[in-house]
């Protein structure tokens, strides 16, 4: 098989950006209302400020992703796979087919995920600074999703499984 490259889908990325902006605006509006009320309740202010900052951070991160030059989300070739859809995937880098013990599907927070379990996760986990993330990578594997890719989850799963069975 030849090298296959899947690009990020600009429409899916825009949806995530718009969702972040809406969350920030809604949080900001609620923060404004809670500050204008007669008795300011600290709990409400903290919650709405957190929602505003979280939505703004999500929108900013997505805007930076959209403006980056990197448009390739997933690369498959005879050597392995390279998932660039998450920071974890970029940090881990290219995973060789021979280092993969199993590929399993699952659902996390309502999103379909493909978990790439590593035979010897040590060399990939060593690239990650956070101890807890290293443990999760070692125990559950690297999660892959098609949330921002130009293909759907089942097509991504089929392509990865074809490459895995041919080159493993």
mmCIF file of C-alpha atoms in Angstrom:
data_model
loop_
_atom_site.group_PDB
_atom_site.id
_atom_site.type_symbol
_atom_site.label_atom_id
_atom_site.label_comp_id
_atom_site.label_asym_id
_atom_site.label_seq_id
_atom_site.Cartn_x
_atom_site.Cartn_y
_atom_site.Cartn_z
ATOM 1 C CA UNK A 1 0.000 0.000 0.000
ATOM 2 C CA UNK A 2 1.084 3.523 -0.643
ATOM 3 C CA UNK A 3 1.314 6.252 1.914
ATOM 4 C CA UNK A 4 -2.110 7.651 2.852
ATOM 5 C CA UNK A 5 -2.595 11.084 4.262
ATOM 6 C CA UNK A 6 -5.784 12.428 5.796
ATOM 7 C CA UNK A 7 -6.181 16.180 6.102
ATOM 8 C CA UNK A 8 -8.000 18.191 8.715
ATOM 9 C CA UNK A 9 -11.537 19.231 7.761
ATOM 10 C CA UNK A 10 -11.912 23.039 7.921
ATOM 11 C CA UNK A 11 -15.687 22.814 8.532
ATOM 12 C CA UNK A 12 -15.246 20.573 11.583
ATOM 13 C CA UNK A 13 -12.521 22.877 12.889
ATOM 14 C CA UNK A 14 -14.760 25.936 12.439
ATOM 15 C CA UNK A 15 -17.535 24.231 14.429
ATOM 16 C CA UNK A 16 -15.177 23.725 17.361
ATOM 17 C CA UNK A 17 -14.030 27.356 17.121
ATOM 18 C CA UNK A 18 -17.633 28.621 17.072
ATOM 19 C CA UNK A 19 -18.515 26.402 20.028
ATOM 20 C CA UNK A 20 -15.616 27.871 22.036
ATOM 21 C CA UNK A 21 -16.658 31.424 21.173
ATOM 22 C CA UNK A 22 -20.275 30.718 22.134
ATOM 23 C CA UNK A 23 -19.253 29.215 25.466
ATOM 24 C CA UNK A 24 -17.045 32.256 26.180
ATOM 25 C CA UNK A 25 -19.791 34.716 25.226
ATOM 26 C CA UNK A 26 -22.431 32.874 27.251
ATOM 27 C CA UNK A 27 -20.103 32.665 30.261
ATOM 28 C CA UNK A 28 -19.239 36.351 29.889
ATOM 29 C CA UNK A 29 -22.902 37.330 29.717
ATOM 30 C CA UNK A 30 -23.725 35.310 32.810
ATOM 31 C CA UNK A 31 -20.699 36.777 34.584
ATOM 32 C CA UNK A 32 -21.894 40.287 33.702
ATOM 33 C CA UNK A 33 -25.411 39.545 34.973
ATOM 34 C CA UNK A 34 -24.107 38.061 38.214
ATOM 35 C CA UNK A 35 -21.861 41.089 38.797
ATOM 36 C CA UNK A 36 -24.724 43.532 38.125
ATOM 37 C CA UNK A 37 -27.101 41.879 40.574
ATOM 38 C CA UNK A 38 -27.541 43.459 43.986
ATOM 39 C CA UNK A 39 -25.843 40.771 46.035
ATOM 40 C CA UNK A 40 -22.728 39.389 44.392
ATOM 41 C CA UNK A 41 -22.282 35.718 45.091
ATOM 42 C CA UNK A 42 -18.675 34.667 44.862
ATOM 43 C CA UNK A 43 -19.503 31.117 43.776
ATOM 44 C CA UNK A 44 -21.436 32.278 40.727
ATOM 45 C CA UNK A 45 -18.740 34.766 39.765
ATOM 46 C CA UNK A 46 -16.043 32.093 39.979
ATOM 47 C CA UNK A 47 -18.043 29.564 37.957
ATOM 48 C CA UNK A 48 -18.976 32.017 35.205
ATOM 49 C CA UNK A 49 -15.459 33.439 35.071
ATOM 50 C CA UNK A 50 -14.098 29.906 34.709
ATOM 51 C CA UNK A 51 -16.576 29.132 31.922
ATOM 52 C CA UNK A 52 -15.611 32.349 30.125
ATOM 53 C CA UNK A 53 -11.882 31.654 30.408
ATOM 54 C CA UNK A 54 -12.363 28.017 29.391
ATOM 55 C CA UNK A 55 -14.416 28.907 26.313
ATOM 56 C CA UNK A 56 -11.969 31.644 25.362
ATOM 57 C CA UNK A 57 -9.031 29.272 25.759
ATOM 58 C CA UNK A 58 -10.768 26.652 23.654
ATOM 59 C CA UNK A 59 -11.502 29.205 20.917
ATOM 60 C CA UNK A 60 -7.952 30.573 20.987
ATOM 61 C CA UNK A 61 -6.393 27.112 20.837
ATOM 62 C CA UNK A 62 -8.635 26.176 17.920
ATOM 63 C CA UNK A 63 -7.834 29.431 16.119
ATOM 64 C CA UNK A 64 -4.118 28.706 16.478
ATOM 65 C CA UNK A 65 -4.652 25.185 15.137
ATOM 66 C CA UNK A 66 -6.587 26.500 12.155
ATOM 67 C CA UNK A 67 -3.930 29.058 11.255
ATOM 68 C CA UNK A 68 -1.003 26.652 11.588
ATOM 69 C CA UNK A 69 0.614 25.392 8.430
ATOM 70 C CA UNK A 70 0.084 21.789 9.477
ATOM 71 C CA UNK A 71 -2.919 20.469 7.575
ATOM 72 C CA UNK A 72 -2.143 16.742 7.784
ATOM 73 C CA UNK A 73 -4.028 15.024 10.587
ATOM 74 C CA UNK A 74 -3.134 11.368 10.051
ATOM 75 C CA UNK A 75 -0.403 9.666 8.054
ATOM 76 C CA UNK A 76 -0.295 5.933 7.326
ATOM 77 C CA UNK A 77 2.548 4.173 5.532
ATOM 78 C CA UNK A 78 4.461 0.894 5.574
ATOM 79 C CA UNK A 79 6.484 1.989 8.639
ATOM 80 C CA UNK A 80 3.670 3.077 10.922
ATOM 81 C CA UNK A 81 1.103 5.725 11.747
ATOM 82 C CA UNK A 82 1.462 9.337 12.806
ATOM 83 C CA UNK A 83 -1.614 11.000 14.368
ATOM 84 C CA UNK A 84 -1.389 14.793 14.576
ATOM 85 C CA UNK A 85 -4.958 15.428 15.711
ATOM 86 C CA UNK A 86 -4.018 15.893 19.379
ATOM 87 C CA UNK A 87 -1.057 17.253 21.292
ATOM 88 C CA UNK A 88 -0.491 13.775 22.725
ATOM 89 C CA UNK A 89 -0.367 12.278 19.232
ATOM 90 C CA UNK A 90 2.133 14.907 18.075
ATOM 91 C CA UNK A 91 4.302 14.357 21.167
ATOM 92 C CA UNK A 92 4.346 10.573 20.796
ATOM 93 C CA UNK A 93 5.217 10.905 17.121
ATOM 94 C CA UNK A 94 5.208 8.124 14.576
ATOM 95 C CA UNK A 95 4.300 4.707 15.973
ATOM 96 C CA UNK A 96 5.805 1.739 14.179
ATOM 97 C CA UNK A 97 3.430 -1.091 13.261
ATOM 98 C CA UNK A 98 5.652 -3.653 14.978
ATOM 99 C CA UNK A 99 5.335 -1.728 18.279
ATOM 100 C CA UNK A 100 1.528 -2.009 18.296
ATOM 101 C CA UNK A 101 0.087 -4.837 20.395
ATOM 102 C CA UNK A 102 -3.604 -4.230 19.611
ATOM 103 C CA UNK A 103 -6.061 -1.704 18.241
ATOM 104 C CA UNK A 104 -9.413 -1.411 20.000
ATOM 105 C CA UNK A 105 -12.433 0.836 19.674
ATOM 106 C CA UNK A 106 -14.105 2.588 22.563
ATOM 107 C CA UNK A 107 -16.154 5.613 23.509
ATOM 108 C CA UNK A 108 -14.871 8.434 25.681
ATOM 109 C CA UNK A 109 -17.142 11.361 26.596
ATOM 110 C CA UNK A 110 -19.539 10.422 23.791
ATOM 111 C CA UNK A 111 -16.810 10.396 21.143
ATOM 112 C CA UNK A 112 -15.652 7.283 19.293
ATOM 113 C CA UNK A 113 -11.984 6.551 19.902
ATOM 114 C CA UNK A 114 -9.536 4.078 18.465
ATOM 115 C CA UNK A 115 -7.027 3.000 21.134
ATOM 116 C CA UNK A 116 -3.605 1.968 19.860
ATOM 117 C CA UNK A 117 -2.160 -0.257 22.584
ATOM 118 C CA UNK A 118 1.601 -0.497 22.515
ATOM 119 C CA UNK A 119 3.561 -3.714 23.052
ATOM 120 C CA UNK A 120 6.364 -1.856 24.835
ATOM 121 C CA UNK A 121 5.060 1.634 25.606
ATOM 122 C CA UNK A 122 8.225 2.775 27.400
ATOM 123 C CA UNK A 123 9.982 4.405 24.452
ATOM 124 C CA UNK A 124 6.853 6.366 23.475
ATOM 125 C CA UNK A 125 5.839 7.221 27.041
ATOM 126 C CA UNK A 126 9.322 8.602 27.700
ATOM 127 C CA UNK A 127 8.544 11.470 25.311
ATOM 128 C CA UNK A 128 5.721 12.662 27.588
ATOM 129 C CA UNK A 129 6.511 14.920 30.521
ATOM 130 C CA UNK A 130 3.319 14.372 32.549
ATOM 131 C CA UNK A 131 3.480 11.190 34.678
ATOM 132 C CA UNK A 132 -0.275 10.631 34.703
ATOM 133 C CA UNK A 133 -0.520 10.890 30.913
ATOM 134 C CA UNK A 134 2.384 8.429 30.630
ATOM 135 C CA UNK A 135 0.480 5.957 32.819
ATOM 136 C CA UNK A 136 -2.683 6.357 30.736
ATOM 137 C CA UNK A 137 -0.727 5.859 27.510
ATOM 138 C CA UNK A 138 0.880 2.738 28.929
ATOM 139 C CA UNK A 139 -2.381 1.282 30.261
ATOM 140 C CA UNK A 140 -4.970 2.267 27.662
ATOM 141 C CA UNK A 141 -2.935 3.204 24.605
ATOM 142 C CA UNK A 142 -2.913 6.251 22.358
ATOM 143 C CA UNK A 143 -6.455 7.484 21.629
ATOM 144 C CA UNK A 144 -7.189 8.411 18.013
ATOM 145 C CA UNK A 145 -10.347 10.159 16.845
ATOM 146 C CA UNK A 146 -11.664 11.586 13.607
ATOM 147 C CA UNK A 147 -13.251 14.661 15.187
ATOM 148 C CA UNK A 148 -11.235 17.092 13.066
ATOM 149 C CA UNK A 149 -10.269 14.829 10.171
ATOM 150 C CA UNK A 150 -11.757 14.939 6.696
ATOM 151 C CA UNK A 151 -13.043 11.362 7.115
ATOM 152 C CA UNK A 152 -15.464 9.739 9.505
ATOM 153 C CA UNK A 153 -14.495 7.437 12.359
ATOM 154 C CA UNK A 154 -15.368 4.163 10.620
ATOM 155 C CA UNK A 155 -13.344 5.032 7.525
ATOM 156 C CA UNK A 156 -10.375 5.946 9.735
ATOM 157 C CA UNK A 157 -10.739 2.671 11.646
ATOM 158 C CA UNK A 158 -10.931 0.631 8.429
ATOM 159 C CA UNK A 159 -7.839 2.258 6.909
ATOM 160 C CA UNK A 160 -5.767 1.876 10.068
ATOM 161 C CA UNK A 161 -6.796 -1.770 10.463
ATOM 162 C CA UNK A 162 -5.909 -2.517 6.823
ATOM 163 C CA UNK A 163 -2.441 -1.039 7.249
ATOM 164 C CA UNK A 164 -2.015 -2.744 10.625
ATOM 165 C CA UNK A 165 -2.879 -6.191 9.271
ATOM 166 C CA UNK A 166 -0.706 -5.772 6.221
ATOM 167 C CA UNK A 167 2.450 -4.369 7.872
ATOM 168 C CA UNK A 168 2.333 -5.667 11.476
#
